[in-house]
Structures are given as C-alpha cells and as structure tokens.
Coordinates of C-alpha atoms in Angstrom, one line a residue:
M1406 CA 70.0 17.4 72.9
S1407 CA 69.0 16.4 76.6
Q1408 CA 66.1 14.0 77.4
S1409 CA 64.1 17.0 78.9
D1410 CA 64.6 19.0 75.6
M1411 CA 63.3 16.1 73.6
I1412 CA 60.2 15.5 75.9
L1413 CA 59.4 19.2 75.7
S1414 CA 59.9 19.1 71.9
Q1415 CA 57.1 16.4 71.8
V1416 CA 55.0 18.1 74.3
V1417 CA 55.0 21.4 72.4
G1418 CA 54.7 19.7 68.9
G1419 CA 51.7 17.6 70.1
S1420 CA 50.1 20.8 71.8
L1421 CA 50.3 22.8 68.6
D1422 CA 49.1 19.8 66.4
A1423 CA 46.1 19.7 68.9
I1424 CA 45.4 23.2 68.5
A1425 CA 45.4 23.0 64.7
R1426 CA 42.9 20.1 64.9
D1427 CA 40.7 22.1 67.4
M1428 CA 40.8 24.8 64.8
S1429 CA 39.6 22.5 62.2
E1430 CA 36.7 21.3 64.5
T1431 CA 35.9 24.9 65.4
V1432 CA 35.4 25.8 61.5
T1433 CA 33.4 22.6 60.9
R1434 CA 31.0 23.3 63.8
T1435 CA 30.4 26.8 63.2
A1436 CA 30.4 27.6 59.5
R1437 CA 27.4 28.0 57.5
S1438 CA 28.2 26.7 54.1
P1439 CA 28.1 23.0 53.2
L1440 CA 31.5 23.4 51.7
F1441 CA 32.9 23.7 55.2
N1442 CA 30.3 22.0 57.8
E1443 CA 29.8 19.0 55.4
A1444 CA 32.6 18.6 52.9
H1445 CA 35.3 19.9 54.9
D1446 CA 37.2 21.7 52.1
F1447 CA 39.7 23.5 54.1
T1448 CA 42.8 23.1 56.1
T1449 CA 44.2 24.8 59.3
G1450 CA 47.7 25.2 60.4
I1451 CA 50.2 27.2 62.6
F1452 CA 53.3 29.1 61.4
D1453 CA 56.3 30.7 63.3
L1454 CA 58.3 33.6 62.3
S1455 CA 61.9 33.0 63.3
G1456 CA 63.6 34.6 60.5
K1457 CA 62.9 36.6 57.3
T1458 CA 60.1 34.1 56.2
S1459 CA 57.5 32.1 58.2
R1460 CA 57.6 28.4 58.8
L1461 CA 54.8 25.8 58.7
V1462 CA 55.1 24.2 62.3
A1463 CA 51.7 22.3 62.6
Q1464 CA 48.9 21.4 60.5
A1465 CA 45.6 19.5 60.9
P1466 CA 44.5 17.0 58.5
G1467 CA 42.6 18.8 55.8
C1468 CA 42.2 18.9 52.2
T1469 CA 45.6 17.8 51.1
L1470 CA 45.8 20.0 48.1
H1471 CA 46.0 23.0 50.4
L1472 CA 48.8 21.3 52.4
Y1473 CA 51.6 23.6 51.2
A1474 CA 49.9 26.2 49.2
I1475 CA 48.9 27.8 52.4
V1476 CA 52.6 28.4 53.0
G1477 CA 52.9 31.0 50.0
A1478 CA 49.7 33.0 51.3
V1479 CA 50.9 33.1 54.8
N1480 CA 54.4 34.3 53.6
E1481 CA 52.6 37.2 51.5
L1482 CA 50.5 38.4 54.4
I1483 CA 53.5 38.4 56.9
D1484 CA 55.7 40.3 54.2
T1485 CA 53.2 42.8 53.5
F1486 CA 52.3 43.5 57.1
R1487 CA 55.7 42.8 58.8
Y1488 CA 56.3 46.1 60.4
D1489 CA 52.6 46.8 61.0
L1490 CA 51.4 43.9 63.0
H1491 CA 49.5 44.3 66.3
P1492 CA 47.7 42.1 68.7
G1493 CA 44.3 41.4 67.4
D1494 CA 45.0 42.0 63.6
I1495 CA 43.4 39.5 61.4
L1496 CA 44.7 39.4 57.7
L1497 CA 43.2 37.9 54.6
V1498 CA 44.3 37.0 51.0
N1499 CA 43.0 35.0 48.0
D1500 CA 44.9 36.7 45.2
P1501 CA 46.8 33.8 43.0
Y1502 CA 49.5 36.4 42.4
H1503 CA 50.0 37.0 46.2
G1504 CA 50.7 33.5 47.3
G1505 CA 47.4 32.0 46.4
S1506 CA 46.4 29.1 44.2
H1507 CA 43.0 30.1 42.6
S1508 CA 40.9 32.9 44.0
L1509 CA 38.3 30.7 45.4
D1510 CA 40.8 29.6 48.2
W1511 CA 41.0 32.3 50.9
T1512 CA 43.5 32.5 53.6
I1513 CA 43.2 34.1 57.0
V1514 CA 45.9 34.5 59.6
T1515 CA 46.3 36.4 63.0
P1516 CA 49.6 37.0 64.9
V1517 CA 50.3 35.8 68.3
F1518 CA 52.8 38.0 70.3
Y1519 CA 55.4 37.1 72.9
N1520 CA 57.6 40.0 74.5
R1521 CA 55.9 42.3 72.0
K1522 CA 57.1 40.4 68.9
P1523 CA 54.8 38.3 66.6
V1524 CA 56.1 34.7 67.0
L1525 CA 53.3 32.3 65.8
F1526 CA 50.4 32.6 63.5
P1527 CA 47.4 30.3 63.3
A1528 CA 45.9 30.3 59.8
V1529 CA 43.0 28.8 58.1
R1530 CA 42.9 28.2 54.2
S1531 CA 39.3 27.6 52.8
H1532 CA 37.5 26.9 49.6
M1533 CA 34.7 29.4 49.3
G1534 CA 31.4 28.8 47.7
D1535 CA 31.6 31.8 45.4
N1536 CA 34.2 34.6 44.8
G1537 CA 32.1 37.2 42.8
G1538 CA 33.1 37.6 39.1
P1539 CA 31.0 36.6 36.3
V1540 CA 30.1 33.0 37.0
A1541 CA 28.4 31.7 40.1
G1542 CA 30.5 29.2 41.8
G1543 CA 33.6 30.8 40.7
Y1544 CA 34.8 28.4 38.0
N1545 CA 34.5 30.3 34.7
P1546 CA 35.6 28.2 31.8
N1547 CA 35.3 31.3 29.6
S1548 CA 37.9 33.1 31.7
K1549 CA 40.8 34.8 29.7
D1550 CA 42.5 36.8 32.4
I1551 CA 42.5 36.7 36.2
W1552 CA 39.7 39.3 36.7
Q1553 CA 37.3 37.0 34.8
D1554 CA 38.1 34.4 37.5
G1555 CA 36.4 36.4 40.3
L1556 CA 37.4 39.0 43.1
R1557 CA 41.0 39.4 43.9
I1558 CA 41.8 40.1 47.3
P1559 CA 45.5 41.2 47.9
P1560 CA 46.9 41.0 51.4
L1561 CA 44.3 43.0 53.6
K1562 CA 43.6 43.7 57.2
I1563 CA 40.0 42.8 58.1
Y1564 CA 40.6 43.2 61.8
E1565 CA 42.8 45.9 63.1
R1566 CA 44.1 45.8 66.9
G1567 CA 40.9 43.7 67.5
E1568 CA 38.4 46.1 65.8
K1569 CA 36.5 44.8 62.7
R1570 CA 37.0 46.9 59.6
E1571 CA 33.6 47.1 58.6
D1572 CA 34.4 48.8 55.4
A1573 CA 36.5 46.1 54.1
F1574 CA 34.3 43.3 55.5
D1575 CA 31.0 44.8 53.7
L1576 CA 33.0 45.3 50.5
I1577 CA 33.9 41.6 50.4
V1578 CA 30.5 40.4 51.5
A1579 CA 28.7 42.6 48.9
N1580 CA 31.0 41.1 46.0
N1581 CA 29.6 37.5 46.7
R1582 CA 26.5 35.7 45.7
L1583 CA 26.5 33.6 48.7
S1584 CA 26.6 36.5 51.3
H1585 CA 24.3 34.7 53.5
W1586 CA 27.0 31.9 53.9
L1587 CA 30.1 34.1 53.4
E1588 CA 29.9 36.1 56.5
G1589 CA 29.2 33.2 58.6
D1590 CA 32.1 31.3 56.9
L1591 CA 34.5 34.1 57.5
N1592 CA 33.6 34.4 61.2
A1593 CA 34.1 30.5 61.6
M1594 CA 37.6 31.1 60.2
I1595 CA 38.2 34.0 62.3
G1596 CA 36.8 32.4 65.3
A1597 CA 39.2 29.5 64.7
C1598 CA 42.1 31.7 64.6
K1599 CA 41.1 33.5 67.6
M1600 CA 40.7 30.3 69.6
A1601 CA 44.1 29.3 68.5
A1602 CA 45.7 32.6 69.3
G1603 CA 44.3 32.1 73.0
R1604 CA 45.7 28.6 73.3
I1605 CA 49.0 29.4 71.7
Q1606 CA 49.4 32.4 74.3
D1607 CA 48.8 29.9 77.1
L1608 CA 51.6 27.7 75.7
L1609 CA 53.8 30.7 75.4
D1610 CA 53.2 31.9 79.0
R1611 CA 53.5 28.2 80.4
Y1612 CA 56.9 27.3 78.8
S1613 CA 58.3 30.6 77.6
G1614 CA 58.7 31.9 73.9
E1615 CA 62.3 30.9 74.1
K1616 CA 61.6 27.2 75.2
V1617 CA 58.7 26.9 72.7
A1618 CA 60.9 28.2 69.7
K1619 CA 63.6 25.7 70.6
A1620 CA 61.1 22.8 70.8
I1621 CA 59.7 23.9 67.2
D1622 CA 63.2 23.8 65.9
E1623 CA 63.8 20.3 67.1
R1624 CA 60.4 19.3 65.7
I1625 CA 61.2 20.7 62.2
S1626 CA 64.7 19.1 62.4
Y1627 CA 63.2 15.7 63.1
T1628 CA 60.9 15.9 60.3
E1629 CA 63.9 17.2 57.9
R1630 CA 66.1 14.3 59.1
R1631 CA 63.4 11.7 58.3
V1632 CA 62.7 13.2 54.8
R1633 CA 66.3 13.5 54.1
S1634 CA 66.9 9.8 55.2
E1635 CA 64.2 8.7 52.7
I1636 CA 65.6 10.8 49.8
S1637 CA 69.2 9.5 50.4
S1638 CA 67.7 5.9 50.0
W1639 CA 67.0 6.7 46.2
P1640 CA 69.7 6.3 43.8
D1641 CA 71.4 9.6 42.7
G1642 CA 70.6 10.9 39.2
T1643 CA 68.3 12.8 37.0
Y1644 CA 64.8 11.4 36.0
S1645 CA 62.2 12.9 33.9
A1646 CA 58.5 12.4 33.0
A1647 CA 55.8 14.3 31.2
T1648 CA 52.1 14.3 31.5
Y1649 CA 49.3 16.4 29.7
A1650 CA 46.2 18.2 30.6
D1651 CA 43.4 17.5 28.1
H1652 CA 42.8 21.1 27.3
D1653 CA 42.6 24.8 28.6
F1654 CA 38.9 25.3 27.9
Q1655 CA 39.8 27.7 25.2
G1656 CA 40.6 25.2 22.4
N1657 CA 44.1 24.5 23.3
R1658 CA 44.8 20.9 23.8
D1659 CA 47.4 18.6 25.4
I1660 CA 49.1 21.0 27.8
K1661 CA 52.4 19.7 28.8
I1662 CA 53.7 19.4 32.3
Q1663 CA 57.4 18.3 32.4
A1664 CA 59.0 17.2 35.7
N1665 CA 62.6 16.7 35.8
I1666 CA 63.9 15.3 39.1
E1667 CA 67.5 15.5 40.3
V1668 CA 68.3 13.3 43.5
S1669 CA 71.6 14.1 45.0
G1670 CA 72.3 12.6 48.3
E1671 CA 69.8 14.0 50.7
E1672 CA 68.4 16.6 48.5
L1673 CA 65.8 16.6 45.9
H1674 CA 65.4 19.1 43.1
I1675 CA 62.3 19.5 41.0
D1676 CA 62.7 21.3 37.8
F1677 CA 59.5 22.0 35.6
T1678 CA 61.6 23.4 32.5
G1679 CA 60.2 22.2 29.4
S1680 CA 56.5 22.7 30.4
S1681 CA 54.0 24.5 28.1
S1682 CA 54.0 28.3 27.9
Q1683 CA 51.1 29.8 30.0
A1684 CA 47.5 28.9 28.7
E1685 CA 45.0 31.2 27.4
G1686 CA 42.4 29.3 29.6
F1687 CA 42.1 29.3 33.3
I1688 CA 44.3 26.1 34.3
N1689 CA 47.6 28.3 35.0
S1690 CA 49.1 27.1 38.2
P1691 CA 50.6 30.0 40.2
L1692 CA 53.9 29.2 41.7
S1693 CA 52.5 28.4 45.2
N1694 CA 50.1 26.0 43.6
T1695 CA 52.8 24.3 41.6
T1696 CA 55.0 24.0 44.7
S1697 CA 52.0 22.6 46.8
F1698 CA 51.4 19.9 44.4
A1699 CA 55.0 19.2 44.1
F1700 CA 55.3 18.6 47.8
V1701 CA 52.1 16.7 48.0
A1702 CA 53.7 14.1 45.6
V1703 CA 56.9 14.0 47.7
S1704 CA 55.0 13.6 51.1
T1705 CA 53.2 10.4 49.4
C1706 CA 56.6 9.0 49.0
C1707 CA 57.5 9.2 52.6
D1708 CA 56.3 7.5 55.8
E1709 CA 52.9 8.8 57.1
D1710 CA 53.9 9.1 60.5
I1711 CA 56.5 11.8 59.8
P1712 CA 55.1 15.3 61.1
I1713 CA 53.9 17.6 58.6
N1714 CA 55.9 21.0 58.9
E1715 CA 58.7 23.0 57.3
G1716 CA 61.1 20.2 57.5
Y1717 CA 59.3 18.6 54.7
M1718 CA 60.3 21.4 52.4
N1719 CA 63.8 22.0 53.4
P1720 CA 65.6 19.2 51.5
V1721 CA 63.5 19.8 48.4
T1722 CA 63.8 22.9 45.9
V1723 CA 61.4 23.6 43.0
T1724 CA 62.2 25.5 39.9
A1725 CA 59.3 26.7 37.6
P1726 CA 60.2 28.9 34.7
K1727 CA 58.3 32.3 34.6
G1728 CA 55.8 32.6 31.8
T1729 CA 54.7 28.8 31.9
V1730 CA 51.7 26.9 32.7
V1731 CA 53.4 26.0 36.0
N1732 CA 54.3 29.6 36.9
P1733 CA 52.3 32.2 34.7
E1734 CA 52.7 36.0 34.7
L1735 CA 49.8 38.6 35.5
P1736 CA 47.2 38.5 34.0
A1737 CA 47.0 34.9 33.3
P1738 CA 43.7 33.3 34.6
C1739 CA 44.1 30.5 37.3
G1740 CA 40.6 29.7 38.3
H1741 CA 40.9 25.9 37.7
A1742 CA 44.6 25.5 38.8
T1743 CA 44.0 23.3 41.8
A1744 CA 42.2 20.5 39.8
C1745 CA 43.8 21.2 36.5
S1746 CA 46.7 21.6 36.1
G1747 CA 47.3 20.6 39.8
A1748 CA 46.6 17.0 39.1
E1749 CA 49.1 16.9 36.3
I1750 CA 52.0 18.5 38.4
A1751 CA 51.6 15.9 41.1
E1752 CA 51.4 13.1 38.4
A1753 CA 54.3 14.3 36.5
V1754 CA 56.4 14.4 39.6
L1755 CA 55.4 10.9 40.7
L1756 CA 56.0 9.4 37.2
A1757 CA 59.6 10.8 37.4
L1758 CA 60.0 9.4 40.9
S1759 CA 58.8 5.9 39.8
E1760 CA 62.2 5.2 38.5
P1761 CA 64.4 5.9 41.7
A1762 CA 61.5 5.0 44.1
P1763 CA 59.2 2.5 42.5
T1764 CA 57.7 1.2 45.8
R1765 CA 57.0 4.7 47.1
V1766 CA 54.8 6.1 44.2
G1767 CA 51.2 5.8 43.3
V1768 CA 47.8 6.9 44.5
N1769 CA 47.6 10.2 42.8
A1770 CA 44.3 10.6 41.0
H1771 CA 42.7 14.1 40.8
K1772 CA 41.6 14.4 37.2
L1773 CA 38.2 15.6 38.2
P1774 CA 35.1 15.9 35.9
L1775 CA 33.9 19.2 37.5
A1776 CA 30.2 20.0 37.2
Y1777 CA 28.6 22.5 39.3
S1778 CA 25.0 23.9 39.3
N1779 CA 23.3 26.9 40.6
G1780 CA 19.9 28.6 41.0
Y1781 CA 17.7 30.1 43.3
Y1782 CA 15.5 29.2 46.3
E1783 CA 11.8 30.0 46.5
D1784 CA 12.7 33.2 48.3
G1785 CA 15.2 34.4 45.5
T1786 CA 18.3 33.4 47.5
P1787 CA 20.9 32.1 45.2
W1788 CA 22.5 28.6 45.7
V1789 CA 25.6 26.9 44.3
N1790 CA 26.1 23.2 44.4
L1791 CA 29.4 21.8 43.5
N1792 CA 27.9 18.3 43.3
F1793 CA 30.7 16.8 45.4
F1794 CA 29.2 13.2 44.8
G1795 CA 30.3 13.3 41.3
Y1796 CA 33.9 13.8 42.2
T1797 CA 34.2 10.9 44.5
G1798 CA 36.4 7.9 43.4
G1799 CA 39.7 8.0 41.4
A1800 CA 42.1 6.8 43.9
G1801 CA 45.1 4.9 42.4
A1802 CA 47.1 1.9 43.6
A1803 CA 50.4 1.8 45.4
Y1804 CA 52.9 -0.6 46.2
E1805 CA 51.2 -3.5 48.2
T1806 CA 47.8 -1.9 48.2
D1807 CA 44.8 -1.3 45.9
G1808 CA 43.3 2.2 45.7
W1809 CA 40.9 2.9 48.3
G1810 CA 38.4 5.6 49.6
L1811 CA 35.8 7.8 47.9
Y1812 CA 38.1 10.7 47.2
P1813 CA 41.5 10.8 45.4
P1814 CA 44.3 11.3 47.7
V1815 CA 45.1 15.0 47.0
M1816 CA 41.7 15.6 48.6
T1817 CA 42.0 13.1 51.4
G1818 CA 40.8 15.6 54.1
V1819 CA 37.5 16.3 52.2
I1820 CA 34.5 14.6 53.7
L1821 CA 31.9 13.2 51.5
P1822 CA 28.7 15.1 52.6
S1823 CA 25.7 13.2 53.7
I1824 CA 23.3 12.6 51.0
E1825 CA 20.4 13.4 53.3
M1826 CA 21.9 16.8 54.2
N1827 CA 22.7 17.6 50.6
E1828 CA 19.0 17.1 49.6
I1829 CA 17.8 19.2 52.6
Q1830 CA 20.2 22.1 51.5
Y1831 CA 19.8 21.8 47.8
P1832 CA 16.8 21.2 45.5
S1833 CA 18.4 18.0 44.3
R1834 CA 18.1 14.3 44.7
V1835 CA 20.9 11.6 44.5
L1836 CA 19.6 9.0 42.4
K1837 CA 22.5 6.8 42.3
H1838 CA 26.1 6.4 43.8
E1839 CA 27.6 3.2 43.1
Y1840 CA 30.8 1.3 41.9
C1841 CA 31.1 0.4 38.2
S1842 CA 32.7 -2.8 37.0
D1843 CA 35.8 -2.7 34.9
F1844 CA 36.3 1.1 35.4
T1845 CA 39.6 1.5 36.8
G1846 CA 43.3 1.0 36.1
A1847 CA 44.3 -2.8 36.3
G1848 CA 47.6 -3.6 37.9
R1849 CA 49.4 -6.0 40.4
W1850 CA 47.5 -3.7 42.7
R1851 CA 44.4 -2.0 41.1
G1852 CA 43.0 1.3 41.3
A1853 CA 39.8 2.1 43.5
P1854 CA 36.6 1.0 41.5
G1855 CA 35.1 3.9 39.3
L1856 CA 31.7 5.2 40.0
D1857 CA 28.3 5.7 38.5
V1858 CA 26.7 8.8 40.1
Q1859 CA 23.1 10.3 39.0
I1860 CA 22.1 13.7 40.6
Q1861 CA 18.7 14.9 39.7
H1862 CA 17.7 18.6 40.0
L1863 CA 14.2 19.2 41.2
K1864 CA 14.0 22.9 40.3
E1865 CA 15.1 25.0 37.4
S1866 CA 18.8 25.5 37.5
W1867 CA 22.1 25.9 35.3
T1868 CA 24.9 23.6 35.1
S1869 CA 28.3 24.1 33.6
V1870 CA 30.7 21.1 33.0
M1871 CA 34.5 21.1 32.6
M1872 CA 36.0 17.7 31.7
A1873 CA 39.4 16.4 32.5
G1874 CA 41.0 13.0 32.2
V1875 CA 39.2 12.1 29.0
R1876 CA 42.0 11.8 26.5
N1877 CA 45.0 12.1 29.0
T1878 CA 43.6 9.8 31.7
T1879 CA 45.2 9.1 35.2
K1880 CA 48.4 7.2 34.7
G1881 CA 49.3 3.9 36.2
F1882 CA 52.8 3.3 37.8
C1883 CA 55.5 0.7 37.2
G1884 CA 53.6 -1.1 34.5
G1885 CA 50.1 -0.6 35.9
G1886 CA 47.2 0.3 33.6
D1887 CA 46.1 3.8 33.1
A1888 CA 42.6 4.6 34.4
P1889 CA 39.7 4.9 31.8
S1890 CA 38.2 8.2 30.6
N1891 CA 35.8 10.3 32.8
Q1892 CA 32.4 10.9 31.2
V1893 CA 29.7 13.3 32.2
I1894 CA 26.1 13.2 30.5
V1895 CA 23.6 15.9 31.1
Q1896 CA 20.0 14.7 30.6
D1897 CA 17.0 17.1 30.3
S1898 CA 13.5 16.3 31.7
T1899 CA 12.5 14.8 28.2
G1900 CA 15.3 12.3 28.3
E1901 CA 17.5 14.0 25.6
E1902 CA 21.2 13.6 26.5
L1903 CA 24.3 15.6 25.9
Q1904 CA 27.5 13.8 26.5
V1905 CA 30.2 16.6 27.4
K1906 CA 33.5 16.1 25.5
E1907 CA 35.4 19.1 26.9
T1908 CA 33.1 21.9 28.3
A1909 CA 29.6 23.0 28.3
F1910 CA 28.8 26.3 30.0
N1911 CA 25.4 27.2 31.8
I1912 CA 23.2 24.4 30.6
H1913 CA 19.7 25.2 31.2
M1914 CA 18.5 22.4 33.6
E1915 CA 14.5 22.1 33.8
P1916 CA 13.1 20.2 36.9
E1917 CA 13.9 16.6 36.7
G1918 CA 17.0 16.9 34.6
I1919 CA 19.9 14.6 35.6
I1920 CA 23.7 14.9 35.6
Q1921 CA 25.2 11.5 35.2
F1922 CA 28.9 11.2 36.2
Y1923 CA 31.1 8.1 35.1
R1924 CA 34.0 8.9 37.4
A1925 CA 36.9 6.6 36.5
G1926 CA 38.9 4.8 39.1
G1927 CA 42.6 5.3 39.6
G1928 CA 45.7 4.0 37.8
G1929 CA 47.2 0.6 38.8
W1930 CA 50.6 -0.2 40.2
G1931 CA 52.8 -3.1 38.4
S1932 CA 51.9 -5.5 35.6
P1933 CA 48.1 -6.9 35.9
M1934 CA 49.4 -10.3 34.8
E1935 CA 51.2 -10.4 38.3
R1936 CA 48.0 -9.9 40.2
D1937 CA 47.3 -12.7 42.7
P1938 CA 44.3 -14.6 40.9
L1939 CA 42.6 -15.0 44.3
L1940 CA 42.4 -11.1 44.5
V1941 CA 41.0 -11.0 41.0
Q1942 CA 38.4 -13.6 42.1
K1943 CA 37.4 -11.3 45.1
D1944 CA 37.0 -8.4 42.8
V1945 CA 34.6 -10.5 40.5
W1946 CA 32.7 -11.8 43.5
N1947 CA 32.2 -8.0 44.6
G1948 CA 31.2 -6.9 41.0
Y1949 CA 34.5 -4.7 40.6
V1950 CA 35.7 -6.8 37.7
S1951 CA 33.6 -8.7 35.3
L1952 CA 34.5 -12.3 34.1
E1953 CA 35.3 -10.7 30.7
G1954 CA 37.5 -8.0 32.3
A1955 CA 39.2 -10.5 34.5
R1956 CA 40.4 -12.4 31.3
R1957 CA 41.1 -9.3 29.3
D1958 CA 42.9 -7.4 31.9
Y1959 CA 44.5 -9.9 34.2
G1960 CA 44.6 -13.0 32.3
V1961 CA 42.5 -15.0 34.8
V1962 CA 39.8 -17.5 33.5
F1963 CA 36.8 -18.4 35.6
D1964 CA 34.1 -21.1 35.4
P1965 CA 31.0 -18.9 34.5
E1966 CA 28.8 -21.0 36.5
T1967 CA 30.7 -21.6 39.8
L1968 CA 33.1 -18.5 39.4
D1969 CA 35.9 -20.9 40.4
I1970 CA 39.3 -20.0 38.9
N1971 CA 40.2 -22.2 35.9
E1972 CA 44.0 -22.7 36.8
D1973 CA 45.0 -24.3 33.7
A1974 CA 43.4 -21.9 31.4
T1975 CA 44.7 -19.0 33.4
K1976 CA 48.3 -20.3 33.1
K1977 CA 47.8 -20.6 29.5
E1978 CA 46.3 -17.2 29.1
R1979 CA 49.1 -15.5 31.0
K1980 CA 51.8 -17.5 29.2
T1981 CA 50.2 -16.3 26.1
R1982 CA 50.6 -12.7 27.3
G1983 CA 54.3 -13.3 27.9
E1984 CA 54.2 -13.5 31.7

C-alpha cells in the first residue's frame, strides 16, 4: 500500500469515527428521555455494504453491551429491505428474533447512496424507557414467552423515500406508556442518522465512493491484523469454563453457561455447547446478544487503541447450539438477556481465556441487582425510573490494575445521571451513594469497592426487584477472590423491611419508602496474599478495607492506633497462609 493510501485510510477512518461521535452527541442533546440525555444508554455506529452482509466500520464510545449486538440488527434490516432501499428510508427493528437482544433495545438505520447504490449505513441502538407489554419499564419477571416481554417490532420502514410513515409511527407510539418521551427519543435517533447521512455523503463526494471503500477495507484489515496478532500470542489449545446464572425468575436455578475456547494460530473459536437448555424465564440470550457479549470479552483482552470495527470479528467464530439459553428458539422470552445471562456469557468466555491469556482477562462484572420503579406524575402522566444509581459499582480487577469506575465495564459508555437532575425528573431522593468497606473481591489487584445506595420515593409508586449475583457471584481471575453477594432491601414508610432473595414483583411503595442497594464490587485478580501491603494500607486509610478485612483477606496486620503495618506479624500471617 502506498503512503497516500495509508494516509487516506486514516483520514476516512477518522472522519467516520468523528461522524459516529457526532451522532452520539446529537442523540444526547436532543432526546427527551433521561435514559438518553442523562444516562447515555445507547450506541452509534456506521456500517458499509460491500458484499452480502454489512460490516461495522466505525463506532462511537457508547454502552459497551451494545457494541456488537447492533451488528445483527443492522444485518436483519438490510437483508429484509435489500432490494427495496431508497434515499430517505429509515428502518427500525427491536425483535430479539430478528437480530435484537431484548425488545427494549431498538435499532434505527438509514442508507446512504453512491452511484445509486446503498453503500454506508449510519445506525443508532438505544435502550428505550418502555416497550409496551404488561409491565411498565419492560422488565417482566413473570414473562413466559416473547410476547409477554413487550412489543415486537420486526424490520419496518418508519420513513419511506423521506416521507414519515405516520401510520407505523403512530402505532409504535400508541403502544408505549412513555409516549411523551418516546416520540422525542425516536426523533433524536432519526435526526442523528440524518445528520450522519449528510456528512457521509459529503465524504463520498469529496473522495469518491471507490476510494472511501478502499480506505475502509484497509482500516478493517488493520484492526484484523492487530487482533490476529494478539490471538497468535496465546498458546494453541482448547480451554473451557462454566459459570451460572442464579435463576430464571420462574423457579429454575443455576442456569449453566459453558464456554469452550479453541485457540488455533491467529484464530479463536468460541463454542457454547454444554450450556443449559433455553429457560422458562426471560433470561434467554438471542444469538446476536450472545455473540455481542462474547466479542466484548475478547475485546477486553486486546489493546484499547485498536479501532472498533468488523476486523475484530473476522478472526473469531461463535457456535451456540439452537434451543439453549444462549440461542433460544421462538417463543422463549428474552427480556432480561442483556443483564442476565449476558453477564455470565462474558464471564464464562473470560474465565476460559484466563488460562491461555492470564494477563489479559478481568474487569467483567455485570451481575446487576435490577430494581425499577414506576408511578404517575400529578397530571396523570406515567413515569418509569430504572434507579440507575443502584447499579453503579461492580468493576473487577485486571492485571496490574484495581477495579475502577462506577459502572462495570460492559456498561462503560453509560454515564451516571446527576443526582440533581434525577430528583427533578422523578419524585425520588437519593439519600446515600457511598462505598462500603470489605465489599469487593480481594486479589493482588482488587475489584472496585462495593456501594451502599439508598433511594427514597416521595410519592406512591410500585417497584419490582430482580436479583442477580447472590449465589453465583461475580468471579475473580487467576486466583483472585470472587465478589460478595448483591443485596436489595425494600423498606416501607413504617420502617418494615423486605430483603429480596430472588424477585419481588410490583411492590407497593408508599411515600417515604426506601430501596436500599448493597451493590457488590467486582472480582479480584491474582492471589490476595501477593498484594503489596502498602496498597492494602492505602485501602485501609480510604475506608475500602477494614483492619479486620486486611488481616482476613490479605494477611496484612496493622497497629490499630497508628495504622502502621506490623511487618513481622504480616510476614507470620502470610507464612501461615502458605504464601
């Protein structure tokens, strides 16, 4: 490749990345829902169509769990309308059985033409505040089939040749409790795609479609070379691991996710054979969701400066047997798939990779104790609050780094809403949001500290709680300790408490009722007895670790008055532990 071609590849690739980032800003600044304009629970990307399937060519930082799930949705949309695409068309899908994950995640795409052929497709994938169905907010722990998860939208045109399809649009909005938000959120997604289409058209006109396509090919090839180089550094062989979801919300417990990893030269095959049969409850993971979490796990094992595009996927293949929890058949419910069993899918892959690539694994922690609330404003308009503050925390450790941040890595692009805005938008008050001592996985590098969060509801409301990570907690890596159990306690206005073990549906919350989350930290990496005592001392100073926890978990003994390390006692303690 000539130097000019290399430069053009960087210019085009950088331009497409910038357009994707601008799409993200457009959605954030124009959407109505706090899920978009505060929490940033969406992702934006750009695809091309150079063969039979689309390819991811650029993506903005967003909600990581959407990272590759958007690929299946875009492919389904393009396949459906391949011979019926026109300038100005805007396509929509949310169906888990048409490239979706759970029906709360909606994907919008528009084609950009060059020489009368569709060549590039800006897309937005977003978590909506509601999706119709029997339960406000869309999470229905009683769901036993896909229709009880909420409204299914198969591939559909909502704009045709630039004209809004009012009938389709009205049907969708009418089947949503949060219609006052939904229409604005859809318009934000559509506006982002239209803005990107104009910018992409300028890029095509400036450099020509042929040169842009060539530049994209080189950028994808560059990513692929980098990923293949990483995989080739791992020893060939087959490696396996299993992890478990606590339950499926229908009384079935310990749902198995089995990951079998084969490293062969520059290629990686991930096989989920051995996983449990599809569940009765709504934790089934459609293939696009399973593939997405598998790729998220692989991407965490590669250098962060590698551009995110189709090149990541080319060296990796995924097998997921039909009729299992990782590739269910219609009409299995899928409403909770992005949290459970998505967390277990990524965890199983990382645990399997910890043998050939121990210094590359870690950080996964997504076993969320989900508790959402709903009610009505004084004018009768419904509201749904996902209580984002209760899900913060949980990031695990990795080689040479402690867990960090307030969201687990698979939600990295999600932004913690401001407490002030949350209290303006919802009749609630955040009473507490602080770290807990001794509430994370210990290790040579420890997980991020766990959190104690209290959210008080000021008006009558209803809350549903769905627990995860109670019995099967987030795993540590390479000898690191597992995270402790999540806890959620619902307290009514009289102070009576209910500790939710698995699920509690539609709890009536009187004014002043409180939801208390004990959100566990992430897993550790490496033996806790190998942690530098000076780092343990810093954790004690900061309140992350108690004096008792320092001795129990790390074998480090302190003078209780001065908080100085007692080196002789520490050496004796660690020797007793066999370290």
